[in-house]
Amino acid sequence: MTSVLFDFSGTLFRIESAESWLGSVLHEAGIAMPGPELAATARALETAGALPGGASPLRVPDELAGLWRARDESAELHRAAYTSLCRQVPLPDPALYDALYDRHRTPAAWSPYPDALAVLRGLRERGLRVGVVSNIGWDLRPVFREHGLDGYVDTYTLSYEHGVQKPDARLFTIACEALGAEPHRTLMVGDDRRADGGAAALGCAVHFVDHLPAAERPDGLRAVLELVG
């Protein structure tokens, strides 16, 4: 292997809990909500799939199905999809729906997995090139910079910047070309068997990790160093 591609959410980084997400936005807005109500509202938002990077919706309303399928193809579609899911849950101020969306785009809302830095550093020391390939509707580069990982990433290929989302092999082709990498000498690492597994159609090797809270997956990425030799 000469190159490694990583997914973002659930692979290198994990989004905060729904309760932390909601609590932070309420605090910023100066809105008090009793603990039990906050917890129940956070659960409802999570069930609705309103937190990007969190759990998928248990059910996507029929009127949102098309928007949901195309959500990662542009910034506008991404915001519309998630704020629409969010609006299924009553909140005390309509402005909170956009505030919640904006919160999830901040570096403070994300934590790198405990072994992410060590693995990225190990790949750099071995001379491998690293790219990030993400289905997303916003620029995640500031998240990497804020958490000190940007220096270990050579290129970012983000779906909303190209109008193509995984598992479409075209997005992986763009990523490999940006790295100057041959697909059959490239490893794709992700947590979504359908989306990230699309790299196999291009000839990339694929390795999956479990999408778990960061504290529950302290060393899930370390196998990557063994796989690249």
JSON list of C-alpha atoms in Angstrom, two decimals:
[
{"chain": "A", "resi": 1, "resn": "MET", "atom": "CA", "xyz": [0.00, 0.00, 0.00]},
{"chain": "A", "resi": 2, "resn": "THR", "atom": "CA", "xyz": [1.15, 3.52, -0.78]},
{"chain": "A", "resi": 3, "resn": "SER", "atom": "CA", "xyz": [-1.95, 5.47, 0.27]},
{"chain": "A", "resi": 4, "resn": "VAL", "atom": "CA", "xyz": [-4.79, 5.32, 2.79]},
{"chain": "A", "resi": 5, "resn": "LEU", "atom": "CA", "xyz": [-8.19, 6.96, 2.50]},
{"chain": "A", "resi": 6, "resn": "PHE", "atom": "CA", "xyz": [-10.25, 7.55, 5.63]},
{"chain": "A", "resi": 7, "resn": "ASP", "atom": "CA", "xyz": [-13.88, 8.34, 6.18]},
{"chain": "A", "resi": 8, "resn": "PHE", "atom": "CA", "xyz": [-14.53, 11.19, 8.65]},
{"chain": "A", "resi": 9, "resn": "SER", "atom": "CA", "xyz": [-17.53, 10.63, 10.92]},
{"chain": "A", "resi": 10, "resn": "GLY", "atom": "CA", "xyz": [-17.48, 7.37, 12.84]},
{"chain": "A", "resi": 11, "resn": "THR", "atom": "CA", "xyz": [-13.99, 6.57, 11.56]},
{"chain": "A", "resi": 12, "resn": "LEU", "atom": "CA", "xyz": [-11.51, 9.29, 12.53]},
{"chain": "A", "resi": 13, "resn": "PHE", "atom": "CA", "xyz": [-13.91, 11.50, 14.51]},
{"chain": "A", "resi": 14, "resn": "ARG", "atom": "CA", "xyz": [-17.08, 11.03, 16.52]},
{"chain": "A", "resi": 15, "resn": "ILE", "atom": "CA", "xyz": [-19.84, 13.61, 16.97]},
{"chain": "A", "resi": 16, "resn": "GLU", "atom": "CA", "xyz": [-20.87, 14.60, 20.51]},
{"chain": "A", "resi": 17, "resn": "SER", "atom": "CA", "xyz": [-23.91, 12.99, 22.10]},
{"chain": "A", "resi": 18, "resn": "ALA", "atom": "CA", "xyz": [-27.35, 14.31, 21.23]},
{"chain": "A", "resi": 19, "resn": "GLU", "atom": "CA", "xyz": [-27.78, 15.55, 24.79]},
{"chain": "A", "resi": 20, "resn": "SER", "atom": "CA", "xyz": [-24.51, 17.49, 24.68]},
{"chain": "A", "resi": 21, "resn": "TRP", "atom": "CA", "xyz": [-25.46, 18.88, 21.26]},
{"chain": "A", "resi": 22, "resn": "LEU", "atom": "CA", "xyz": [-28.84, 20.12, 22.41]},
{"chain": "A", "resi": 23, "resn": "GLY", "atom": "CA", "xyz": [-27.58, 21.30, 25.79]},
{"chain": "A", "resi": 24, "resn": "SER", "atom": "CA", "xyz": [-24.82, 23.39, 24.23]},
{"chain": "A", "resi": 25, "resn": "VAL", "atom": "CA", "xyz": [-27.24, 25.14, 21.88]},
{"chain": "A", "resi": 26, "resn": "LEU", "atom": "CA", "xyz": [-29.77, 25.81, 24.62]},
{"chain": "A", "resi": 27, "resn": "HIS", "atom": "CA", "xyz": [-27.05, 27.24, 26.85]},
{"chain": "A", "resi": 28, "resn": "GLU", "atom": "CA", "xyz": [-25.81, 29.51, 24.06]},
{"chain": "A", "resi": 29, "resn": "ALA", "atom": "CA", "xyz": [-29.36, 30.73, 23.46]},
{"chain": "A", "resi": 30, "resn": "GLY", "atom": "CA", "xyz": [-29.94, 31.34, 27.17]},
{"chain": "A", "resi": 31, "resn": "ILE", "atom": "CA", "xyz": [-32.84, 28.90, 27.28]},
{"chain": "A", "resi": 32, "resn": "ALA", "atom": "CA", "xyz": [-33.31, 26.78, 30.40]},
{"chain": "A", "resi": 33, "resn": "MET", "atom": "CA", "xyz": [-34.74, 23.29, 30.04]},
{"chain": "A", "resi": 34, "resn": "PRO", "atom": "CA", "xyz": [-35.17, 20.88, 32.96]},
{"chain": "A", "resi": 35, "resn": "GLY", "atom": "CA", "xyz": [-32.87, 17.87, 32.87]},
{"chain": "A", "resi": 36, "resn": "PRO", "atom": "CA", "xyz": [-35.52, 15.22, 32.24]},
{"chain": "A", "resi": 37, "resn": "GLU", "atom": "CA", "xyz": [-37.06, 17.30, 29.44]},
{"chain": "A", "resi": 38, "resn": "LEU", "atom": "CA", "xyz": [-33.66, 17.92, 27.87]},
{"chain": "A", "resi": 39, "resn": "ALA", "atom": "CA", "xyz": [-32.87, 14.20, 27.94]},
{"chain": "A", "resi": 40, "resn": "ALA", "atom": "CA", "xyz": [-36.24, 13.30, 26.41]},
{"chain": "A", "resi": 41, "resn": "THR", "atom": "CA", "xyz": [-35.91, 15.94, 23.70]},
{"chain": "A", "resi": 42, "resn": "ALA", "atom": "CA", "xyz": [-32.39, 14.79, 22.87]},
{"chain": "A", "resi": 43, "resn": "ARG", "atom": "CA", "xyz": [-33.64, 11.21, 22.52]},
{"chain": "A", "resi": 44, "resn": "ALA", "atom": "CA", "xyz": [-36.42, 12.37, 20.21]},
{"chain": "A", "resi": 45, "resn": "LEU", "atom": "CA", "xyz": [-33.93, 14.27, 18.04]},
{"chain": "A", "resi": 46, "resn": "GLU", "atom": "CA", "xyz": [-31.69, 11.22, 17.90]},
{"chain": "A", "resi": 47, "resn": "THR", "atom": "CA", "xyz": [-34.59, 8.96, 16.93]},
{"chain": "A", "resi": 48, "resn": "ALA", "atom": "CA", "xyz": [-35.48, 11.42, 14.17]},
{"chain": "A", "resi": 49, "resn": "GLY", "atom": "CA", "xyz": [-31.89, 11.19, 12.86]},
{"chain": "A", "resi": 50, "resn": "ALA", "atom": "CA", "xyz": [-31.53, 14.95, 13.25]},
{"chain": "A", "resi": 51, "resn": "LEU", "atom": "CA", "xyz": [-27.91, 14.91, 14.49]},
{"chain": "A", "resi": 52, "resn": "PRO", "atom": "CA", "xyz": [-25.50, 14.64, 11.54]},
{"chain": "A", "resi": 53, "resn": "GLY", "atom": "CA", "xyz": [-22.91, 12.00, 12.34]},
{"chain": "A", "resi": 54, "resn": "GLY", "atom": "CA", "xyz": [-25.24, 10.42, 14.88]},
{"chain": "A", "resi": 55, "resn": "ALA", "atom": "CA", "xyz": [-27.79, 7.66, 14.49]},
{"chain": "A", "resi": 56, "resn": "SER", "atom": "CA", "xyz": [-29.65, 7.32, 11.20]},
{"chain": "A", "resi": 57, "resn": "PRO", "atom": "CA", "xyz": [-33.39, 8.09, 11.27]},
{"chain": "A", "resi": 58, "resn": "LEU", "atom": "CA", "xyz": [-35.59, 5.22, 12.36]},
{"chain": "A", "resi": 59, "resn": "ARG", "atom": "CA", "xyz": [-37.94, 6.37, 9.63]},
{"chain": "A", "resi": 60, "resn": "VAL", "atom": "CA", "xyz": [-37.56, 9.07, 6.99]},
{"chain": "A", "resi": 61, "resn": "PRO", "atom": "CA", "xyz": [-40.90, 10.76, 6.24]},
{"chain": "A", "resi": 62, "resn": "ASP", "atom": "CA", "xyz": [-42.06, 10.11, 2.70]},
{"chain": "A", "resi": 63, "resn": "GLU", "atom": "CA", "xyz": [-41.93, 13.80, 1.82]},
{"chain": "A", "resi": 64, "resn": "LEU", "atom": "CA", "xyz": [-38.23, 13.91, 2.82]},
{"chain": "A", "resi": 65, "resn": "ALA", "atom": "CA", "xyz": [-37.11, 10.67, 1.16]},
{"chain": "A", "resi": 66, "resn": "GLY", "atom": "CA", "xyz": [-35.68, 12.25, -1.99]},
{"chain": "A", "resi": 67, "resn": "LEU", "atom": "CA", "xyz": [-33.96, 15.00, -0.03]},
{"chain": "A", "resi": 68, "resn": "TRP", "atom": "CA", "xyz": [-32.48, 12.45, 2.35]},
{"chain": "A", "resi": 69, "resn": "ARG", "atom": "CA", "xyz": [-31.02, 10.34, -0.46]},
{"chain": "A", "resi": 70, "resn": "ALA", "atom": "CA", "xyz": [-29.29, 13.34, -2.04]},
{"chain": "A", "resi": 71, "resn": "ARG", "atom": "CA", "xyz": [-28.37, 15.15, 1.19]},
{"chain": "A", "resi": 72, "resn": "ASP", "atom": "CA", "xyz": [-24.60, 14.95, 0.79]},
{"chain": "A", "resi": 73, "resn": "GLU", "atom": "CA", "xyz": [-24.49, 16.31, -2.76]},
{"chain": "A", "resi": 74, "resn": "SER", "atom": "CA", "xyz": [-24.55, 19.99, -1.75]},
{"chain": "A", "resi": 75, "resn": "ALA", "atom": "CA", "xyz": [-24.38, 22.25, 1.28]},
{"chain": "A", "resi": 76, "resn": "GLU", "atom": "CA", "xyz": [-27.96, 23.38, 0.67]},
{"chain": "A", "resi": 77, "resn": "LEU", "atom": "CA", "xyz": [-29.36, 19.84, 0.50]},
{"chain": "A", "resi": 78, "resn": "HIS", "atom": "CA", "xyz": [-27.45, 18.81, 3.61]},
{"chain": "A", "resi": 79, "resn": "ARG", "atom": "CA", "xyz": [-28.78, 21.67, 5.71]},
{"chain": "A", "resi": 80, "resn": "ALA", "atom": "CA", "xyz": [-32.31, 21.21, 4.37]},
{"chain": "A", "resi": 81, "resn": "ALA", "atom": "CA", "xyz": [-32.33, 17.48, 5.10]},
{"chain": "A", "resi": 82, "resn": "TYR", "atom": "CA", "xyz": [-31.13, 17.71, 8.68]},
{"chain": "A", "resi": 83, "resn": "THR", "atom": "CA", "xyz": [-33.09, 20.79, 9.70]},
{"chain": "A", "resi": 84, "resn": "SER", "atom": "CA", "xyz": [-36.22, 19.17, 8.23]},
{"chain": "A", "resi": 85, "resn": "LEU", "atom": "CA", "xyz": [-35.66, 16.06, 10.34]},
{"chain": "A", "resi": 86, "resn": "CYS", "atom": "CA", "xyz": [-34.97, 18.29, 13.34]},
{"chain": "A", "resi": 87, "resn": "ARG", "atom": "CA", "xyz": [-38.27, 20.12, 12.90]},
{"chain": "A", "resi": 88, "resn": "GLN", "atom": "CA", "xyz": [-40.15, 16.91, 13.61]},
{"chain": "A", "resi": 89, "resn": "VAL", "atom": "CA", "xyz": [-39.29, 17.52, 17.27]},
{"chain": "A", "resi": 90, "resn": "PRO", "atom": "CA", "xyz": [-40.91, 20.54, 19.01]},
{"chain": "A", "resi": 91, "resn": "LEU", "atom": "CA", "xyz": [-38.41, 23.04, 20.41]},
{"chain": "A", "resi": 92, "resn": "PRO", "atom": "CA", "xyz": [-39.07, 26.20, 22.44]},
{"chain": "A", "resi": 93, "resn": "ASP", "atom": "CA", "xyz": [-37.72, 28.58, 19.77]},
{"chain": "A", "resi": 94, "resn": "PRO", "atom": "CA", "xyz": [-37.80, 28.04, 15.96]},
{"chain": "A", "resi": 95, "resn": "ALA", "atom": "CA", "xyz": [-34.32, 29.57, 15.71]},
{"chain": "A", "resi": 96, "resn": "LEU", "atom": "CA", "xyz": [-32.93, 26.53, 17.52]},
{"chain": "A", "resi": 97, "resn": "TYR", "atom": "CA", "xyz": [-33.27, 24.30, 14.46]},
{"chain": "A", "resi": 98, "resn": "ASP", "atom": "CA", "xyz": [-30.67, 26.26, 12.50]},
{"chain": "A", "resi": 99, "resn": "ALA", "atom": "CA", "xyz": [-28.59, 26.74, 15.64]},
{"chain": "A", "resi": 100, "resn": "LEU", "atom": "CA", "xyz": [-28.43, 22.98, 16.13]},
{"chain": "A", "resi": 101, "resn": "TYR", "atom": "CA", "xyz": [-27.29, 22.50, 12.56]},
{"chain": "A", "resi": 102, "resn": "ASP", "atom": "CA", "xyz": [-24.62, 25.17, 12.96]},
{"chain": "A", "resi": 103, "resn": "ARG", "atom": "CA", "xyz": [-23.41, 23.63, 16.23]},
{"chain": "A", "resi": 104, "resn": "HIS", "atom": "CA", "xyz": [-22.61, 20.29, 14.62]},
{"chain": "A", "resi": 105, "resn": "ARG", "atom": "CA", "xyz": [-20.25, 22.02, 12.16]},
{"chain": "A", "resi": 106, "resn": "THR", "atom": "CA", "xyz": [-18.02, 23.37, 14.93]},
{"chain": "A", "resi": 107, "resn": "PRO", "atom": "CA", "xyz": [-14.79, 21.66, 16.02]},
{"chain": "A", "resi": 108, "resn": "ALA", "atom": "CA", "xyz": [-16.11, 21.59, 19.60]},
{"chain": "A", "resi": 109, "resn": "ALA", "atom": "CA", "xyz": [-18.85, 19.17, 18.54]},
{"chain": "A", "resi": 110, "resn": "TRP", "atom": "CA", "xyz": [-16.33, 16.53, 17.42]},
{"chain": "A", "resi": 111, "resn": "SER", "atom": "CA", "xyz": [-13.74, 14.38, 19.15]},
{"chain": "A", "resi": 112, "resn": "PRO", "atom": "CA", "xyz": [-11.04, 12.36, 17.39]},
{"chain": "A", "resi": 113, "resn": "TYR", "atom": "CA", "xyz": [-10.93, 8.68, 18.26]},
{"chain": "A", "resi": 114, "resn": "PRO", "atom": "CA", "xyz": [-8.20, 8.07, 20.88]},
{"chain": "A", "resi": 115, "resn": "ASP", "atom": "CA", "xyz": [-5.83, 6.36, 18.44]},
{"chain": "A", "resi": 116, "resn": "ALA", "atom": "CA", "xyz": [-6.43, 8.63, 15.43]},
{"chain": "A", "resi": 117, "resn": "LEU", "atom": "CA", "xyz": [-3.36, 10.79, 15.96]},
{"chain": "A", "resi": 118, "resn": "ALA", "atom": "CA", "xyz": [-1.02, 7.85, 16.55]},
{"chain": "A", "resi": 119, "resn": "VAL", "atom": "CA", "xyz": [-2.26, 6.04, 13.44]},
{"chain": "A", "resi": 120, "resn": "LEU", "atom": "CA", "xyz": [-2.06, 9.08, 11.19]},
{"chain": "A", "resi": 121, "resn": "ARG", "atom": "CA", "xyz": [1.40, 9.87, 12.52]},
{"chain": "A", "resi": 122, "resn": "GLY", "atom": "CA", "xyz": [2.48, 6.28, 11.96]},
{"chain": "A", "resi": 123, "resn": "LEU", "atom": "CA", "xyz": [1.33, 6.40, 8.34]},
{"chain": "A", "resi": 124, "resn": "ARG", "atom": "CA", "xyz": [3.21, 9.64, 7.78]},
{"chain": "A", "resi": 125, "resn": "GLU", "atom": "CA", "xyz": [6.37, 8.14, 9.29]},
{"chain": "A", "resi": 126, "resn": "ARG", "atom": "CA", "xyz": [6.08, 5.19, 6.89]},
{"chain": "A", "resi": 127, "resn": "GLY", "atom": "CA", "xyz": [5.82, 7.51, 3.91]},
{"chain": "A", "resi": 128, "resn": "LEU", "atom": "CA", "xyz": [2.21, 6.77, 3.04]},
{"chain": "A", "resi": 129, "resn": "ARG", "atom": "CA", "xyz": [-0.07, 9.49, 1.68]},
{"chain": "A", "resi": 130, "resn": "VAL", "atom": "CA", "xyz": [-3.38, 10.07, 3.44]},
{"chain": "A", "resi": 131, "resn": "GLY", "atom": "CA", "xyz": [-6.70, 11.36, 2.17]},
{"chain": "A", "resi": 132, "resn": "VAL", "atom": "CA", "xyz": [-10.10, 11.93, 3.76]},
{"chain": "A", "resi": 133, "resn": "VAL", "atom": "CA", "xyz": [-13.20, 11.00, 1.74]},
{"chain": "A", "resi": 134, "resn": "SER", "atom": "CA", "xyz": [-16.45, 12.09, 3.32]},
{"chain": "A", "resi": 135, "resn": "ASN", "atom": "CA", "xyz": [-20.15, 12.28, 2.52]},
{"chain": "A", "resi": 136, "resn": "ILE", "atom": "CA", "xyz": [-20.79, 15.68, 4.05]},
{"chain": "A", "resi": 137, "resn": "GLY", "atom": "CA", "xyz": [-22.37, 19.06, 3.37]},
{"chain": "A", "resi": 138, "resn": "TRP", "atom": "CA", "xyz": [-19.79, 21.40, 4.93]},
{"chain": "A", "resi": 139, "resn": "ASP", "atom": "CA", "xyz": [-16.05, 22.01, 5.18]},
{"chain": "A", "resi": 140, "resn": "LEU", "atom": "CA", "xyz": [-14.58, 19.71, 7.83]},
{"chain": "A", "resi": 141, "resn": "ARG", "atom": "CA", "xyz": [-11.02, 20.97, 7.44]},
{"chain": "A", "resi": 142, "resn": "PRO", "atom": "CA", "xyz": [-11.32, 23.31, 10.47]},
{"chain": "A", "resi": 143, "resn": "VAL", "atom": "CA", "xyz": [-12.22, 20.29, 12.62]},
{"chain": "A", "resi": 144, "resn": "PHE", "atom": "CA", "xyz": [-8.95, 18.60, 11.66]},
{"chain": "A", "resi": 145, "resn": "ARG", "atom": "CA", "xyz": [-6.97, 21.81, 12.20]},
{"chain": "A", "resi": 146, "resn": "GLU", "atom": "CA", "xyz": [-8.49, 22.50, 15.62]},
{"chain": "A", "resi": 147, "resn": "HIS", "atom": "CA", "xyz": [-7.72, 18.97, 16.84]},
{"chain": "A", "resi": 148, "resn": "GLY", "atom": "CA", "xyz": [-4.18, 18.91, 15.44]},
{"chain": "A", "resi": 149, "resn": "LEU", "atom": "CA", "xyz": [-4.71, 16.28, 12.73]},
{"chain": "A", "resi": 150, "resn": "ASP", "atom": "CA", "xyz": [-4.66, 18.44, 9.59]},
{"chain": "A", "resi": 151, "resn": "GLY", "atom": "CA", "xyz": [-0.90, 18.15, 9.22]},
{"chain": "A", "resi": 152, "resn": "TYR", "atom": "CA", "xyz": [-1.23, 14.41, 8.63]},
{"chain": "A", "resi": 153, "resn": "VAL", "atom": "CA", "xyz": [-3.81, 14.67, 5.83]},
{"chain": "A", "resi": 154, "resn": "ASP", "atom": "CA", "xyz": [-2.63, 15.33, 2.27]},
{"chain": "A", "resi": 155, "resn": "THR", "atom": "CA", "xyz": [-6.01, 15.86, 0.62]},
{"chain": "A", "resi": 156, "resn": "TYR", "atom": "CA", "xyz": [-9.72, 16.09, 1.37]},
{"chain": "A", "resi": 157, "resn": "THR", "atom": "CA", "xyz": [-12.43, 14.85, -1.01]},
{"chain": "A", "resi": 158, "resn": "LEU", "atom": "CA", "xyz": [-15.81, 16.03, 0.21]},
{"chain": "A", "resi": 159, "resn": "SER", "atom": "CA", "xyz": [-19.05, 15.00, -1.48]},
{"chain": "A", "resi": 160, "resn": "TYR", "atom": "CA", "xyz": [-20.66, 18.42, -1.41]},
{"chain": "A", "resi": 161, "resn": "GLU", "atom": "CA", "xyz": [-17.69, 19.96, -3.24]},
{"chain": "A", "resi": 162, "resn": "HIS", "atom": "CA", "xyz": [-18.06, 17.50, -6.13]},
{"chain": "A", "resi": 163, "resn": "GLY", "atom": "CA", "xyz": [-21.80, 16.79, -6.22]},
{"chain": "A", "resi": 164, "resn": "VAL", "atom": "CA", "xyz": [-21.09, 13.07, -5.87]},
{"chain": "A", "resi": 165, "resn": "GLN", "atom": "CA", "xyz": [-21.53, 10.92, -2.79]},
{"chain": "A", "resi": 166, "resn": "LYS", "atom": "CA", "xyz": [-20.25, 7.53, -1.71]},
{"chain": "A", "resi": 167, "resn": "PRO", "atom": "CA", "xyz": [-20.64, 4.70, -2.69]},
{"chain": "A", "resi": 168, "resn": "ASP", "atom": "CA", "xyz": [-20.26, 6.22, -6.18]},
{"chain": "A", "resi": 169, "resn": "ALA", "atom": "CA", "xyz": [-16.82, 5.16, -7.37]},
{"chain": "A", "resi": 170, "resn": "ARG", "atom": "CA", "xyz": [-16.30, 8.60, -8.92]},
{"chain": "A", "resi": 171, "resn": "LEU", "atom": "CA", "xyz": [-15.68, 10.13, -5.50]},
{"chain": "A", "resi": 172, "resn": "PHE", "atom": "CA", "xyz": [-12.97, 7.57, -4.73]},
{"chain": "A", "resi": 173, "resn": "THR", "atom": "CA", "xyz": [-11.47, 8.17, -8.16]},
{"chain": "A", "resi": 174, "resn": "ILE", "atom": "CA", "xyz": [-11.22, 11.88, -7.41]},
{"chain": "A", "resi": 175, "resn": "ALA", "atom": "CA", "xyz": [-9.56, 11.09, -4.07]},
{"chain": "A", "resi": 176, "resn": "CYS", "atom": "CA", "xyz": [-7.00, 8.73, -5.60]},
{"chain": "A", "resi": 177, "resn": "GLU", "atom": "CA", "xyz": [-6.17, 11.19, -8.35]},
{"chain": "A", "resi": 178, "resn": "ALA", "atom": "CA", "xyz": [-5.69, 13.96, -5.79]},
{"chain": "A", "resi": 179, "resn": "LEU", "atom": "CA", "xyz": [-3.18, 11.76, -3.96]},
{"chain": "A", "resi": 180, "resn": "GLY", "atom": "CA", "xyz": [-1.53, 10.52, -7.14]},
{"chain": "A", "resi": 181, "resn": "ALA", "atom": "CA", "xyz": [-2.41, 7.04, -5.90]},
{"chain": "A", "resi": 182, "resn": "GLU", "atom": "CA", "xyz": [-3.15, 3.81, -7.75]},
{"chain": "A", "resi": 183, "resn": "PRO", "atom": "CA", "xyz": [-6.43, 2.33, -6.44]},
{"chain": "A", "resi": 184, "resn": "HIS", "atom": "CA", "xyz": [-5.02, -1.20, -6.14]},
{"chain": "A", "resi": 185, "resn": "ARG", "atom": "CA", "xyz": [-2.33, 0.18, -3.81]},
{"chain": "A", "resi": 186, "resn": "THR", "atom": "CA", "xyz": [-4.80, 2.18, -1.73]},
{"chain": "A", "resi": 187, "resn": "LEU", "atom": "CA", "xyz": [-6.64, 1.19, 1.44]},
{"chain": "A", "resi": 188, "resn": "MET", "atom": "CA", "xyz": [-10.05, 2.72, 2.24]},
{"chain": "A", "resi": 189, "resn": "VAL", "atom": "CA", "xyz": [-10.95, 2.81, 5.95]},
{"chain": "A", "resi": 190, "resn": "GLY", "atom": "CA", "xyz": [-14.54, 3.50, 6.98]},
{"chain": "A", "resi": 191, "resn": "ASP", "atom": "CA", "xyz": [-17.46, 2.52, 9.18]},
{"chain": "A", "resi": 192, "resn": "ASP", "atom": "CA", "xyz": [-20.23, 2.22, 6.55]},
{"chain": "A", "resi": 193, "resn": "ARG", "atom": "CA", "xyz": [-20.18, -1.00, 4.59]},
{"chain": "A", "resi": 194, "resn": "ARG", "atom": "CA", "xyz": [-22.33, 0.37, 1.81]},
{"chain": "A", "resi": 195, "resn": "ALA", "atom": "CA", "xyz": [-20.89, 3.86, 1.42]},
{"chain": "A", "resi": 196, "resn": "ASP", "atom": "CA", "xyz": [-17.24, 3.16, 2.15]},
{"chain": "A", "resi": 197, "resn": "GLY", "atom": "CA", "xyz": [-17.41, -0.27, 0.55]},
{"chain": "A", "resi": 198, "resn": "GLY", "atom": "CA", "xyz": [-17.92, 1.49, -2.77]},
{"chain": "A", "resi": 199, "resn": "ALA", "atom": "CA", "xyz": [-14.14, 1.91, -2.98]},
{"chain": "A", "resi": 200, "resn": "ALA", "atom": "CA", "xyz": [-13.84, -1.80, -3.76]},
{"chain": "A", "resi": 201, "resn": "ALA", "atom": "CA", "xyz": [-15.41, -1.23, -7.17]},
{"chain": "A", "resi": 202, "resn": "LEU", "atom": "CA", "xyz": [-12.38, 0.89, -8.02]},
{"chain": "A", "resi": 203, "resn": "GLY", "atom": "CA", "xyz": [-9.97, -1.81, -6.87]},
{"chain": "A", "resi": 204, "resn": "CYS", "atom": "CA", "xyz": [-9.14, -0.40, -3.43]},
{"chain": "A", "resi": 205, "resn": "ALA", "atom": "CA", "xyz": [-8.76, -2.65, -0.43]},
{"chain": "A", "resi": 206, "resn": "VAL", "atom": "CA", "xyz": [-11.35, -1.82, 2.23]},
{"chain": "A", "resi": 207, "resn": "HIS", "atom": "CA", "xyz": [-11.18, -2.07, 6.01]},
{"chain": "A", "resi": 208, "resn": "PHE", "atom": "CA", "xyz": [-14.12, -1.37, 8.33]},
{"chain": "A", "resi": 209, "resn": "VAL", "atom": "CA", "xyz": [-14.20, -0.04, 11.88]},
{"chain": "A", "resi": 210, "resn": "ASP", "atom": "CA", "xyz": [-17.14, 0.07, 14.29]},
{"chain": "A", "resi": 211, "resn": "HIS", "atom": "CA", "xyz": [-19.11, 3.32, 14.57]},
{"chain": "A", "resi": 212, "resn": "LEU", "atom": "CA", "xyz": [-19.01, 3.63, 18.36]},
{"chain": "A", "resi": 213, "resn": "PRO", "atom": "CA", "xyz": [-18.60, 6.46, 20.86]},
{"chain": "A", "resi": 214, "resn": "ALA", "atom": "CA", "xyz": [-14.94, 7.44, 21.09]},
{"chain": "A", "resi": 215, "resn": "ALA", "atom": "CA", "xyz": [-14.56, 6.15, 24.65]},
{"chain": "A", "resi": 216, "resn": "GLU", "atom": "CA", "xyz": [-15.81, 2.72, 23.56]},
{"chain": "A", "resi": 217, "resn": "ARG", "atom": "CA", "xyz": [-13.34, 2.36, 20.69]},
{"chain": "A", "resi": 218, "resn": "PRO", "atom": "CA", "xyz": [-9.90, 3.28, 22.00]},
{"chain": "A", "resi": 219, "resn": "ASP", "atom": "CA", "xyz": [-7.83, 1.35, 19.47]},
{"chain": "A", "resi": 220, "resn": "GLY", "atom": "CA", "xyz": [-10.09, 0.47, 16.54]},
{"chain": "A", "resi": 221, "resn": "LEU", "atom": "CA", "xyz": [-7.83, 2.15, 13.98]},
{"chain": "A", "resi": 222, "resn": "ARG", "atom": "CA", "xyz": [-4.54, 0.53, 14.95]},
{"chain": "A", "resi": 223, "resn": "ALA", "atom": "CA", "xyz": [-5.10, -2.43, 12.63]},
{"chain": "A", "resi": 224, "resn": "VAL", "atom": "CA", "xyz": [-4.56, -0.03, 9.75]},
{"chain": "A", "resi": 225, "resn": "LEU", "atom": "CA", "xyz": [-0.83, 0.14, 10.52]},
{"chain": "A", "resi": 226, "resn": "GLU", "atom": "CA", "xyz": [-0.64, -3.65, 10.29]},
{"chain": "A", "resi": 227, "resn": "LEU", "atom": "CA", "xyz": [-2.61, -3.77, 7.05]},
{"chain": "A", "resi": 228, "resn": "VAL", "atom": "CA", "xyz": [-0.31, -1.38, 5.22]},
{"chain": "A", "resi": 229, "resn": "GLY", "atom": "CA", "xyz": [2.75, -3.37, 6.27]}
]
